[in-house]
PDB file of C-alpha atoms and ligand atoms in Angstrom:
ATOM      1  CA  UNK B   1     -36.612 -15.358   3.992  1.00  0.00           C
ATOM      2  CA  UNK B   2     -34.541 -12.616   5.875  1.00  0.00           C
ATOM      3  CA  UNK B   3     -31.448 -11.128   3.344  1.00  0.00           C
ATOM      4  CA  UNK B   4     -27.992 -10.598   3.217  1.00  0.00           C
ATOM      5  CA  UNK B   5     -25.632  -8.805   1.226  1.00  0.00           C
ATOM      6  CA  UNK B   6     -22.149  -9.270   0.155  1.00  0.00           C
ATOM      7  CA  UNK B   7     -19.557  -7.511  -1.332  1.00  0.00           C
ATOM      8  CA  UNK B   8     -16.021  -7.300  -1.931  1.00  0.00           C
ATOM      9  CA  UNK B   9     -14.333  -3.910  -2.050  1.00  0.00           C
ATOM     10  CA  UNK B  10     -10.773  -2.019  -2.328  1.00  0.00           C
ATOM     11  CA  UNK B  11      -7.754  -3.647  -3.404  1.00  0.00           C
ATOM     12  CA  UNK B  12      -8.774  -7.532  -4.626  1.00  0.00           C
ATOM     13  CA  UNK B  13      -6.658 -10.267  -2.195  1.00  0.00           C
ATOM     14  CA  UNK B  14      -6.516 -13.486  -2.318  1.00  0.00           C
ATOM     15  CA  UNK B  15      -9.040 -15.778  -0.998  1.00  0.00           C
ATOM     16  CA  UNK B  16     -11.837 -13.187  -1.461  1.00  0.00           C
ATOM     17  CA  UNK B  17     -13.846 -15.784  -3.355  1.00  0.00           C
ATOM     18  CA  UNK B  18     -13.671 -18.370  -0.515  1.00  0.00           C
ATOM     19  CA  UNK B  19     -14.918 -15.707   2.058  1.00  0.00           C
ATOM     20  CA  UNK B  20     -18.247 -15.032  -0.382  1.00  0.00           C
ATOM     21  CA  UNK B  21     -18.600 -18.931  -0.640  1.00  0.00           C
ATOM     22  CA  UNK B  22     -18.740 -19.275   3.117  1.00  0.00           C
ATOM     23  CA  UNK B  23     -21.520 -16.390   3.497  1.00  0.00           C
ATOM     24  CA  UNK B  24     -23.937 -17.699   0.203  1.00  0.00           C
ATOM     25  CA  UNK B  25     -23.429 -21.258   1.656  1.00  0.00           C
ATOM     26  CA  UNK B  26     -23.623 -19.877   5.299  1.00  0.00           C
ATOM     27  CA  UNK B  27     -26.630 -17.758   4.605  1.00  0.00           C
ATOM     28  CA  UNK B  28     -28.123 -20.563   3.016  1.00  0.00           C
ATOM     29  CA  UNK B  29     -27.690 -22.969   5.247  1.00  0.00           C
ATOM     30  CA  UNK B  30     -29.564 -20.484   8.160  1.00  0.00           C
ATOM     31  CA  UNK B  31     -32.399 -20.227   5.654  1.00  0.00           C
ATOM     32  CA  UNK B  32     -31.044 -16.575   4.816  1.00  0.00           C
ATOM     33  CA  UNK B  33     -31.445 -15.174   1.138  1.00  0.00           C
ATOM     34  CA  UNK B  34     -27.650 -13.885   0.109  1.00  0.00           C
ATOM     35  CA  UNK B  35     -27.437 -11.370  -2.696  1.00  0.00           C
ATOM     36  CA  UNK B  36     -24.383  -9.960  -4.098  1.00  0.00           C
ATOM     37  CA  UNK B  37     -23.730  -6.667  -4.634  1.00  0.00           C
ATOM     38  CA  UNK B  38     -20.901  -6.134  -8.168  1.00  0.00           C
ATOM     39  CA  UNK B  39     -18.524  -3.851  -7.833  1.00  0.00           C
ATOM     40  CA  UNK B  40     -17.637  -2.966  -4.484  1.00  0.00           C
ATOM     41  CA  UNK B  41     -19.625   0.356  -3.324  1.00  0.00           C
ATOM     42  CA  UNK B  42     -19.389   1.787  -6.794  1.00  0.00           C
ATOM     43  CA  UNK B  43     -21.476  -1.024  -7.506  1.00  0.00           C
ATOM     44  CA  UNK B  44     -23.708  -0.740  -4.767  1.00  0.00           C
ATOM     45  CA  UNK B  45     -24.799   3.338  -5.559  1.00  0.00           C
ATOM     46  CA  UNK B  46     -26.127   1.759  -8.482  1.00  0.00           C
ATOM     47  CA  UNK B  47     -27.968  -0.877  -7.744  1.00  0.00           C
ATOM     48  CA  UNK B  48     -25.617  -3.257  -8.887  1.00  0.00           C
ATOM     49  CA  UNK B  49     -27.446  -5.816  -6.883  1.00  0.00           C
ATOM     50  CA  UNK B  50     -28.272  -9.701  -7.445  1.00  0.00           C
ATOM     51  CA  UNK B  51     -29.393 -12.883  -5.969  1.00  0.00           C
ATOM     52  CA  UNK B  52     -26.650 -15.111  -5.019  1.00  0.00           C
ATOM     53  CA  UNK B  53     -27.678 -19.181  -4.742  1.00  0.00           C
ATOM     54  CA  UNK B  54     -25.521 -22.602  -3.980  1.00  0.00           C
ATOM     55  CA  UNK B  55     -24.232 -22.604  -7.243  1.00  0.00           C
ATOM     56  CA  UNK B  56     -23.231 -19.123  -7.466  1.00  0.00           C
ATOM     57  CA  UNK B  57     -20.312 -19.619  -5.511  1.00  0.00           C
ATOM     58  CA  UNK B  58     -19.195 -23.034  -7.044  1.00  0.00           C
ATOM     59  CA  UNK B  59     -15.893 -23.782  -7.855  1.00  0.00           C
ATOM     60  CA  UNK B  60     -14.345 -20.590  -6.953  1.00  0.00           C
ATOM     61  CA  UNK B  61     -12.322 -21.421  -3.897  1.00  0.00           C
ATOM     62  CA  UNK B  62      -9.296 -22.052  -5.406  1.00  0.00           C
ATOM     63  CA  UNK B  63      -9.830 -18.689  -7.453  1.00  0.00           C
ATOM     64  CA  UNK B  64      -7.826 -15.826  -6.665  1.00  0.00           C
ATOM     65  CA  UNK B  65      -9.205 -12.220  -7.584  1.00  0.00           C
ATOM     66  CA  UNK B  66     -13.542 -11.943  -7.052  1.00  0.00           C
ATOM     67  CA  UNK B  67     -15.561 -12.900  -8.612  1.00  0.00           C
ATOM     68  CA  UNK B  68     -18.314 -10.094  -7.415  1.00  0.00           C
ATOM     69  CA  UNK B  69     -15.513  -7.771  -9.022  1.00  0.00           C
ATOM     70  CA  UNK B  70     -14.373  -4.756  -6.323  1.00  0.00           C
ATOM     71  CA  UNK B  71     -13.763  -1.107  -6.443  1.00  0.00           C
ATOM     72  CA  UNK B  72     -12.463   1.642  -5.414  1.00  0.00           C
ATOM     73  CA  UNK B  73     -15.025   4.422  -5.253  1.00  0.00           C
ATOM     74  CA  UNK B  74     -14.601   7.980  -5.281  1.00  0.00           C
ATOM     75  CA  UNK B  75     -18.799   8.943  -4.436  1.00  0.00           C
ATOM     76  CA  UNK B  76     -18.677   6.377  -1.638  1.00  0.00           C
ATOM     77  CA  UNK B  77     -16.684   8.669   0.306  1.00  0.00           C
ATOM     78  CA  UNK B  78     -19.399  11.751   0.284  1.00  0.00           C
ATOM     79  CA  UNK B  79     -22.393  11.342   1.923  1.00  0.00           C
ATOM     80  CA  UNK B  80     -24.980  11.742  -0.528  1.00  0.00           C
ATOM     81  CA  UNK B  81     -23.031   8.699  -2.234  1.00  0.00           C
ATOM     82  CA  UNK B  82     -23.467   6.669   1.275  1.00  0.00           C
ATOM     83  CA  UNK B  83     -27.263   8.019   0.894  1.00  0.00           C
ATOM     84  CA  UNK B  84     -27.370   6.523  -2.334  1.00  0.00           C
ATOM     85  CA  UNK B  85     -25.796   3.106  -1.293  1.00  0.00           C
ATOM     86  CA  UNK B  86     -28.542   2.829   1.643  1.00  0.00           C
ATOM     87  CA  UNK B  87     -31.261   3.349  -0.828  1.00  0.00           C
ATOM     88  CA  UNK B  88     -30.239   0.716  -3.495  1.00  0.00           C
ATOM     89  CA  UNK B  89     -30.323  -1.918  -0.307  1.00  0.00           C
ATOM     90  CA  UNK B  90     -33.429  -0.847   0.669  1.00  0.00           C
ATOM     91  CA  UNK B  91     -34.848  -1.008  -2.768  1.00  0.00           C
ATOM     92  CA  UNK B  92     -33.857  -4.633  -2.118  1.00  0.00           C
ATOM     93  CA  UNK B  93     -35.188  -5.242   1.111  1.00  0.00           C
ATOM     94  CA  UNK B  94     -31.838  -5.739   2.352  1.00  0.00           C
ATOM     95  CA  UNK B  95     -30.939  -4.381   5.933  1.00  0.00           C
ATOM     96  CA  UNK B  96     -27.832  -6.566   6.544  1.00  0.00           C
ATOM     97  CA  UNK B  97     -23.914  -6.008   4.689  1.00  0.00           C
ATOM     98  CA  UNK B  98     -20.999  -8.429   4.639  1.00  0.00           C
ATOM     99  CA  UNK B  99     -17.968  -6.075   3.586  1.00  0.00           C
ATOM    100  CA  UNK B 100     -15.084  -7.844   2.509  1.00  0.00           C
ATOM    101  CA  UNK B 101     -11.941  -5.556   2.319  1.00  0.00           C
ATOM    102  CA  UNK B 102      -9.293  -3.500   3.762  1.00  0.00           C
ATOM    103  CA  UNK B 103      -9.632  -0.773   6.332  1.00  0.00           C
ATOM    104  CA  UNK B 104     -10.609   1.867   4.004  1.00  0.00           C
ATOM    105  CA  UNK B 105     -13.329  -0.638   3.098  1.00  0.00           C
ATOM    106  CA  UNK B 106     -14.200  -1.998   6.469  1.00  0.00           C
ATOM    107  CA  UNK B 107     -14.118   2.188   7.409  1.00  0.00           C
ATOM    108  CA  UNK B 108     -16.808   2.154   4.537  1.00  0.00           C
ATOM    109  CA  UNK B 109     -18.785  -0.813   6.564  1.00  0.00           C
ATOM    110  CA  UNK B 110     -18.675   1.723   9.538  1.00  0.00           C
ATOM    111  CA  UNK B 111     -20.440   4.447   7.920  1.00  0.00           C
ATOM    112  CA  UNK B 112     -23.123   2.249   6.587  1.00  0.00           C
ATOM    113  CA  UNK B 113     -23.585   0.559   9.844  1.00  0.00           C
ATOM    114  CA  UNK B 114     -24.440   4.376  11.297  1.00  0.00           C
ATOM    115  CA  UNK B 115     -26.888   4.943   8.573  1.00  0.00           C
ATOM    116  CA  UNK B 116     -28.555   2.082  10.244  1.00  0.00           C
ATOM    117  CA  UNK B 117     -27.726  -1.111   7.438  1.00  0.00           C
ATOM    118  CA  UNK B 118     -26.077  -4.057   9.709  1.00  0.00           C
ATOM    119  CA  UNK B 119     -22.601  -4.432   8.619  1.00  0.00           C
ATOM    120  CA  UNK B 120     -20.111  -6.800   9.269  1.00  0.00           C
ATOM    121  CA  UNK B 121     -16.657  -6.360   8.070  1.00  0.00           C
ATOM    122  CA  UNK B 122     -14.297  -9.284   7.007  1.00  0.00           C
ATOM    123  CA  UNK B 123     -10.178  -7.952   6.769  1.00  0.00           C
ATOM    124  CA  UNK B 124      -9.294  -9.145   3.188  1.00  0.00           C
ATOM    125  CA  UNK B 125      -6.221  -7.066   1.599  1.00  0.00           C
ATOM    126  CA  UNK B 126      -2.435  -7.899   0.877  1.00  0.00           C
ATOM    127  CA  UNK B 127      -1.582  -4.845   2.923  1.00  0.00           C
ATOM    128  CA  UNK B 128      -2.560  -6.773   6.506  1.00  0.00           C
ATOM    129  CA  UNK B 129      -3.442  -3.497   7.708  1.00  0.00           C
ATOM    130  CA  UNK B 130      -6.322  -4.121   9.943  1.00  0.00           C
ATOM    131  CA  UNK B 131      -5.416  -4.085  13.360  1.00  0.00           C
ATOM    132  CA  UNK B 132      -5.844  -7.029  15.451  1.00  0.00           C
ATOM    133  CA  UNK B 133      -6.472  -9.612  13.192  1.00  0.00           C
ATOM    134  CA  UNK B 134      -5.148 -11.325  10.330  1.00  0.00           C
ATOM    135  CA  UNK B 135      -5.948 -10.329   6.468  1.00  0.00           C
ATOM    136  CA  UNK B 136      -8.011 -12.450   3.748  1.00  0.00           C
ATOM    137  CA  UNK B 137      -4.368 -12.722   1.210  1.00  0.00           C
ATOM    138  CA  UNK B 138      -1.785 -11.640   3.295  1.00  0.00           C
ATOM    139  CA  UNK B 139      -0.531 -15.437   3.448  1.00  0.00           C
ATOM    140  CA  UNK B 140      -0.994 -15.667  -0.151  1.00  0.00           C
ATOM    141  CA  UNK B 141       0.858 -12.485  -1.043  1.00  0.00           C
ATOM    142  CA  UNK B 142       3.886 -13.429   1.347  1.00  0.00           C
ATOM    143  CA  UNK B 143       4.041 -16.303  -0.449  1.00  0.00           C
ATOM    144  CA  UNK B 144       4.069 -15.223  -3.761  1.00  0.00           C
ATOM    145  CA  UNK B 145       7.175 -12.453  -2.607  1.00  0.00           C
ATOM    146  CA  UNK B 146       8.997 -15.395  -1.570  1.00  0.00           C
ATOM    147  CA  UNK B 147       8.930 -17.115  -4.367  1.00  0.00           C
ATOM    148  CA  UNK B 148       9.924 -13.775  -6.348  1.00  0.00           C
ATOM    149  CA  UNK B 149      12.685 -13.477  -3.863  1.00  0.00           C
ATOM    150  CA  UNK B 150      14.266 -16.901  -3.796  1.00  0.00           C
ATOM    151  CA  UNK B 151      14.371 -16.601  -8.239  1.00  0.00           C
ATOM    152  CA  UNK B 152      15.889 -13.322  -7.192  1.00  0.00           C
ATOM    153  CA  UNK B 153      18.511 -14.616  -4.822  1.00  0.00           C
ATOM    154  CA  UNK B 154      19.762 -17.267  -7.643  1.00  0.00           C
ATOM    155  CA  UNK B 155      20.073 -14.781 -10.238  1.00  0.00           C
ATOM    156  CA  UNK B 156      21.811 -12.624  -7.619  1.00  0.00           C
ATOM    157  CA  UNK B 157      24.399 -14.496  -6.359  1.00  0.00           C
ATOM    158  CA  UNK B 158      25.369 -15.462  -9.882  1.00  0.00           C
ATOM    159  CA  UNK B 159      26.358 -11.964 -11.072  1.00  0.00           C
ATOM    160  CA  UNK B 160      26.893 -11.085  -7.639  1.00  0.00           C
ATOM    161  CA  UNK B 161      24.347  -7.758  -7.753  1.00  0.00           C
ATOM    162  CA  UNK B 162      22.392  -5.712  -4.951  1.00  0.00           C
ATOM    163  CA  UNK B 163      18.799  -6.232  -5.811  1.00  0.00           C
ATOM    164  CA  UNK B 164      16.429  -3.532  -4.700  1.00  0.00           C
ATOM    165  CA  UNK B 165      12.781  -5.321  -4.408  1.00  0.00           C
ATOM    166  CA  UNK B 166       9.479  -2.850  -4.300  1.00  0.00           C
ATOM    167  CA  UNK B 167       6.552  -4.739  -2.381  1.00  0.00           C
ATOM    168  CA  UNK B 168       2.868  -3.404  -2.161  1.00  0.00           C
ATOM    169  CA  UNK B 169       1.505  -2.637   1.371  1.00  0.00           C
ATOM    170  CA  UNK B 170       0.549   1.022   0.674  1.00  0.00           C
ATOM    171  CA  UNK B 171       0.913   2.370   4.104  1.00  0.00           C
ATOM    172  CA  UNK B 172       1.606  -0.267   6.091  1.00  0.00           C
ATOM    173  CA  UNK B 173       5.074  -2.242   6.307  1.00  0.00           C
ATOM    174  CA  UNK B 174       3.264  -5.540   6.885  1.00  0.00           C
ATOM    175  CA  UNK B 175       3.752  -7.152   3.638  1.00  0.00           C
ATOM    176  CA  UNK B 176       7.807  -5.984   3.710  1.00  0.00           C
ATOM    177  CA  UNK B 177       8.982  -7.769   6.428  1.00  0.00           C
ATOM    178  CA  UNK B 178       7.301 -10.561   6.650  1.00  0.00           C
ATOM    179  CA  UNK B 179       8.486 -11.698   2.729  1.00  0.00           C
ATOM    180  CA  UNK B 180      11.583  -9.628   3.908  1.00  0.00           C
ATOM    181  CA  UNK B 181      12.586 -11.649   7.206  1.00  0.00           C
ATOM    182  CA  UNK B 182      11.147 -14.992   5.686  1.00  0.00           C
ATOM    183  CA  UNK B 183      13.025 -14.170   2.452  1.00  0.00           C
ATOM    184  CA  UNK B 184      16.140 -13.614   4.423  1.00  0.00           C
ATOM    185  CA  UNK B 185      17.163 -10.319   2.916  1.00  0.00           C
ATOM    186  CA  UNK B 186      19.982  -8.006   4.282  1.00  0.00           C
ATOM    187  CA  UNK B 187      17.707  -4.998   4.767  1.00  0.00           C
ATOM    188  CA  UNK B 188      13.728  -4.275   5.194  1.00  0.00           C
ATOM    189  CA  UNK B 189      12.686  -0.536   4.370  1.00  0.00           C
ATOM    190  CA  UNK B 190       9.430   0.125   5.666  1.00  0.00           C
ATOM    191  CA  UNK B 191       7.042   3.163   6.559  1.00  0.00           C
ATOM    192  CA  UNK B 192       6.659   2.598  10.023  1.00  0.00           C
ATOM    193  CA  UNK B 193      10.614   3.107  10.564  1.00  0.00           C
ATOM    194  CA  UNK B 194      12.881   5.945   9.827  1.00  0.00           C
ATOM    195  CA  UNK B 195      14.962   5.181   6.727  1.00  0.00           C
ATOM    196  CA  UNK B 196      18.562   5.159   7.879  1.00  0.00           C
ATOM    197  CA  UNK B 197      20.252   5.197   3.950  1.00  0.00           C
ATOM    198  CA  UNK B 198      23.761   4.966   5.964  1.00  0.00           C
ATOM    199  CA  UNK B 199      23.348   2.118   7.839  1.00  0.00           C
ATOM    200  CA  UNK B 200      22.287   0.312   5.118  1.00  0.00           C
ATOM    201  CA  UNK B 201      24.822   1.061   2.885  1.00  0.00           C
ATOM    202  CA  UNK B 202      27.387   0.026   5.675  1.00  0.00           C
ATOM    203  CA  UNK B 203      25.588  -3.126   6.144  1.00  0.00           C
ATOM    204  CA  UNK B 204      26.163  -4.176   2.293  1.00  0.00           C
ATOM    205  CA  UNK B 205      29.862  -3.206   2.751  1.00  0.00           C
ATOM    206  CA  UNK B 206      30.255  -4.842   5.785  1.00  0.00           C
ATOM    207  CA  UNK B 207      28.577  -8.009   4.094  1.00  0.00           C
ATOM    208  CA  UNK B 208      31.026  -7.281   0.553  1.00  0.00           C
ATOM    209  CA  UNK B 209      33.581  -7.076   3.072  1.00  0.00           C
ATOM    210  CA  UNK B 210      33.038 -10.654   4.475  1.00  0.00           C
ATOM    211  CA  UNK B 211      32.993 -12.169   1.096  1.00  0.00           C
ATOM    212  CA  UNK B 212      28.925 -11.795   0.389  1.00  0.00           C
ATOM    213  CA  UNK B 213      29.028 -12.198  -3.368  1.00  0.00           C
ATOM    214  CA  UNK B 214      25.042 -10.458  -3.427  1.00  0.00           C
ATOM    215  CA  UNK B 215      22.365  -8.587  -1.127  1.00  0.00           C
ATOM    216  CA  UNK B 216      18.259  -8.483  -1.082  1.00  0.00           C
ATOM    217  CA  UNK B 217      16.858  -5.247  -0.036  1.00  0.00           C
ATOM    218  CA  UNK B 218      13.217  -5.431   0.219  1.00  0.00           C
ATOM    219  CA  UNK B 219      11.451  -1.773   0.188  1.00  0.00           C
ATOM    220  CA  UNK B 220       7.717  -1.117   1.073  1.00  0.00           C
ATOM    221  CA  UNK B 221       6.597   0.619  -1.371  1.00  0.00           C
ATOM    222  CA  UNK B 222       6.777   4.696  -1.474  1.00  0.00           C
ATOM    223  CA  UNK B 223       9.152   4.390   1.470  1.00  0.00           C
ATOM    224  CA  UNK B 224      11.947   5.907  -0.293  1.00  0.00           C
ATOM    225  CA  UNK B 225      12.928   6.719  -4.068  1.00  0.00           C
ATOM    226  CA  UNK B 226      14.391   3.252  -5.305  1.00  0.00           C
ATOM    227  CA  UNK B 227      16.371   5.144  -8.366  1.00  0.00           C
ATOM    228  CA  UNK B 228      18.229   7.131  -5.735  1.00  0.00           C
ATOM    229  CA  UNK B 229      18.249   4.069  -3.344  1.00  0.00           C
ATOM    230  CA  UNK B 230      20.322   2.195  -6.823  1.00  0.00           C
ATOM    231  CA  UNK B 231      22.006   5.055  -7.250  1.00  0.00           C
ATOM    232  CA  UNK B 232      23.543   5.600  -4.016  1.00  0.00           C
ATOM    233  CA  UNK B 233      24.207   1.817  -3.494  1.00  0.00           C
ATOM    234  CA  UNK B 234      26.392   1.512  -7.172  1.00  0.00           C
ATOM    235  CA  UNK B 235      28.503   4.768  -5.989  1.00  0.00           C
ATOM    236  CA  UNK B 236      29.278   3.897  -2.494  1.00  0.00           C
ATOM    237  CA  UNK B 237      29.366   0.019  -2.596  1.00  0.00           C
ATOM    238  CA  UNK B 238      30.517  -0.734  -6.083  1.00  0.00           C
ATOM    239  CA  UNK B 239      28.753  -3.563  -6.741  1.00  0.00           C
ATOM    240  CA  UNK B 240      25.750  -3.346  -9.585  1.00  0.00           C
ATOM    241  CA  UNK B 241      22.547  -3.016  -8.127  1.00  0.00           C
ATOM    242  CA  UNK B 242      19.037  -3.716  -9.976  1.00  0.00           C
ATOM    243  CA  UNK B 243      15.280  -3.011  -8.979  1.00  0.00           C
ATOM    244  CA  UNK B 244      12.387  -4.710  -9.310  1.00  0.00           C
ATOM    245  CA  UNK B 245       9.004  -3.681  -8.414  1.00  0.00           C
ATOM    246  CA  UNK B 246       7.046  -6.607  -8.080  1.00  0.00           C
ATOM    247  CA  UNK B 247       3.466  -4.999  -8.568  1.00  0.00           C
ATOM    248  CA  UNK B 248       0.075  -6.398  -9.226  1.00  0.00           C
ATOM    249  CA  UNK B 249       1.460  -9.785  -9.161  1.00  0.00           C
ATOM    250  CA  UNK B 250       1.287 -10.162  -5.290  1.00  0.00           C
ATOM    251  CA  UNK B 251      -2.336  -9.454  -5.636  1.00  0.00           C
ATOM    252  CA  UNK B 252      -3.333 -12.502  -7.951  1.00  0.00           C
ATOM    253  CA  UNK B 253      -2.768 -16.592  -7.921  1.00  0.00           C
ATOM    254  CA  UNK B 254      -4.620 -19.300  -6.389  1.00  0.00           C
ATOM    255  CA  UNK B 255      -5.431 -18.693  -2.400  1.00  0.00           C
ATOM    256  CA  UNK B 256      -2.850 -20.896  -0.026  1.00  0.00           C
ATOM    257  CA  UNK B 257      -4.576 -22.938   2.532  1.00  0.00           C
ATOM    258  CA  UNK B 258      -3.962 -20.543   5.560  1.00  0.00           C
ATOM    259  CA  UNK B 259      -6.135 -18.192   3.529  1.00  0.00           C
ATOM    260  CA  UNK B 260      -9.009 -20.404   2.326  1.00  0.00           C
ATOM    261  CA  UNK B 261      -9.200 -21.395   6.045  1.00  0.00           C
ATOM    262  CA  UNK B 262      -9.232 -17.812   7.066  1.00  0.00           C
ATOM    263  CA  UNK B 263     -11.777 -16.965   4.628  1.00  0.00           C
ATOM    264  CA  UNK B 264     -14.032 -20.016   5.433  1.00  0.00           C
ATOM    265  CA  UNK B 265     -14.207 -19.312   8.958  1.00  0.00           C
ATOM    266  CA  UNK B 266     -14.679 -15.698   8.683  1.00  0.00           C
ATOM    267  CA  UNK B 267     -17.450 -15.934   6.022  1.00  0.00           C
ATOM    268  CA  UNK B 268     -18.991 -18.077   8.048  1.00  0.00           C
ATOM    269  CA  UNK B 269     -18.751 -16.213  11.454  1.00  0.00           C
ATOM    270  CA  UNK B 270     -19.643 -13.544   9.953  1.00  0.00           C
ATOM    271  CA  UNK B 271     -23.212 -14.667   8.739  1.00  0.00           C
ATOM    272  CA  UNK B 272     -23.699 -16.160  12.031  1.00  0.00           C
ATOM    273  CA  UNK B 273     -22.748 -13.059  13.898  1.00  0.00           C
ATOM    274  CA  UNK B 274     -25.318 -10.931  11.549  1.00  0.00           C
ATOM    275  CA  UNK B 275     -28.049 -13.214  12.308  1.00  0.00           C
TER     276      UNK B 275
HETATM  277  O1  F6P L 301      -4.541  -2.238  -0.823  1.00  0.00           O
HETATM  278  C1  F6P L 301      -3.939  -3.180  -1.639  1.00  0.00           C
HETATM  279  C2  F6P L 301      -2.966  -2.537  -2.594  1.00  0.00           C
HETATM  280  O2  F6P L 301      -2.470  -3.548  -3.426  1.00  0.00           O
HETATM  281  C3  F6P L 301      -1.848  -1.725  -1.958  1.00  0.00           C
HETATM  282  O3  F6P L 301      -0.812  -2.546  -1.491  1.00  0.00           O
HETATM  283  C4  F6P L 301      -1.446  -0.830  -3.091  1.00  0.00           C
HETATM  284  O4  F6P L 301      -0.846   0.338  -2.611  1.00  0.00           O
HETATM  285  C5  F6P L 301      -2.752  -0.541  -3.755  1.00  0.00           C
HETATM  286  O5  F6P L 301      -3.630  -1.599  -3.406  1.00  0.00           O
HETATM  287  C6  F6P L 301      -2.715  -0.430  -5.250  1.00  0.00           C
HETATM  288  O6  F6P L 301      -3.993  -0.112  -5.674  1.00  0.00           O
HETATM  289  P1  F6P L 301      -4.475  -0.095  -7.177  1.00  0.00           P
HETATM  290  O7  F6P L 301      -4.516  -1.497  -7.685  1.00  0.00           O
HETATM  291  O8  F6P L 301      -5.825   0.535  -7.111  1.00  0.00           O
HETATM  292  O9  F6P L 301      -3.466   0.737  -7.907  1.00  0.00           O
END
């Protein structure tokens, strides 16, 4: 039987399982031998490598997180680490890579593809960051920052309070305004445009002004300082303003149906486009 490999790596996203379902029962089904390799490419340098059957990948759909565990992995990114990671597949017999990840990951995939292992790449990460495509847990995150958002809003329009609320994206404002817009919050923050502190500021006057009892500021995270952001927004609007940074939360939870979709097809697809 020809192999496969599969592995998960970077930042774990929702939905990850159902993407290593499709490949083991993809594989499978072409009369392909899957093995999964633990640990994202940490895992992979060391041979972290096993055979994957039917049953592996049982009732894990509905799981959030991986269930091959992930990585993020600092030899990887020499070349004698890559060196490593080709021999441990070839130890295997193993000429063919599913990466499942985010574009530091699916970067990875690249690297390995020009030491001459066939790599597919599958965009899985919160952060959306791959370009044209969709990510594996983007839906799921958005989700999950709406629902912090709307428990936000009630609390906020009681007291009658700014909130500040940190999202995850790393670099990329994806994550920000889609919870932001879909969220309905006064003001997005995010890395790919310039922070203009003053026009915000006026906004949540101009909204204090009209009667607005409360505002939602959604911030990408590392875009700007939120202490300063709280700071500023208590001197020069008056009103009590409170942060939250949402964290590792919009990383875990059950995968929403847009992303077990995703993930089905693209495991799938992507076994099909190896062979
Ligand atoms: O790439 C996904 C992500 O959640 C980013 O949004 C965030 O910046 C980063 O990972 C956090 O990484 P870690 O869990 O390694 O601290």
């Amino acid at each position: 039987m020809p192999r496969l490999a599969v592995l998960t790596s970077g930042g774990d996203a929702s939905g990850m399982n159902a993407a290593v379902r499709a490949v083991v029962r993809s594989a499978l089904w072409h009369g392909w031998q899957p093995f999964g390799v633990y640990q994202g490419y940490a895992g992979l340098i060391e041979g972290n490598i096993n055979e994957l059957h039917a049953r592996s990948v049982a009732d894990i759909i509905q799981r959030g997180g991986t269930i091959l565990q992930s990585s993020r992995s600092e030899e990887f990114m020499s070349p004698a680490g890559r060196e490593k990671a080709v021999q441990a597949l070839r130890r295997y017999e193993i000429e063919h890579l599913i990466v499942i990840g985010g574009n530091g990951s699916l970067a990875g995939a690249w690297e390995l593809e020009r030491l001459g292992i066939y790599c597919i790449g599958i965009p899985a990460t919160i952060d959306n960051d791959v370009a044209h495509t969709r990510s594996i847990g983007f839906d799921t995150a958005v989700n999950t920052v709406l629902d912090a958002i709307n428990r936000v809003r009630d609390t906020a329009s009681s007291h009658g309070r700014t909130f500040i609320i940190e999202v995850m994206g790393h670099s990329c404002g994806e994550l920000a305004l889609a919870a932001g817009l879909a969220g309905g919050a006064e003001s997005i923050l995010i890395p790919e445009c310039p922070v203009d502190i003053e026009a915000l500021i006026t906004r949540v006057n101009q909204g204090i002004a009209r009667g607005k009892a409360h505002s939602i500021i959604v911030v990408a995270e590392t875009v700007y300082p939120l202490d300063k952001l709280r700071q500023l927004l208590v001197e020069r609007t008056g009103h009590d303003c409170r942060i939250i940074v949402l964290g590792h939360v919009q990383r875990g939870g059950t995968p929403g149906m847009a992303d077990r979709l995703l993930a089905t097809h693209m495991g799938h697809h992507a076994v099909e486009l190896l062979i």
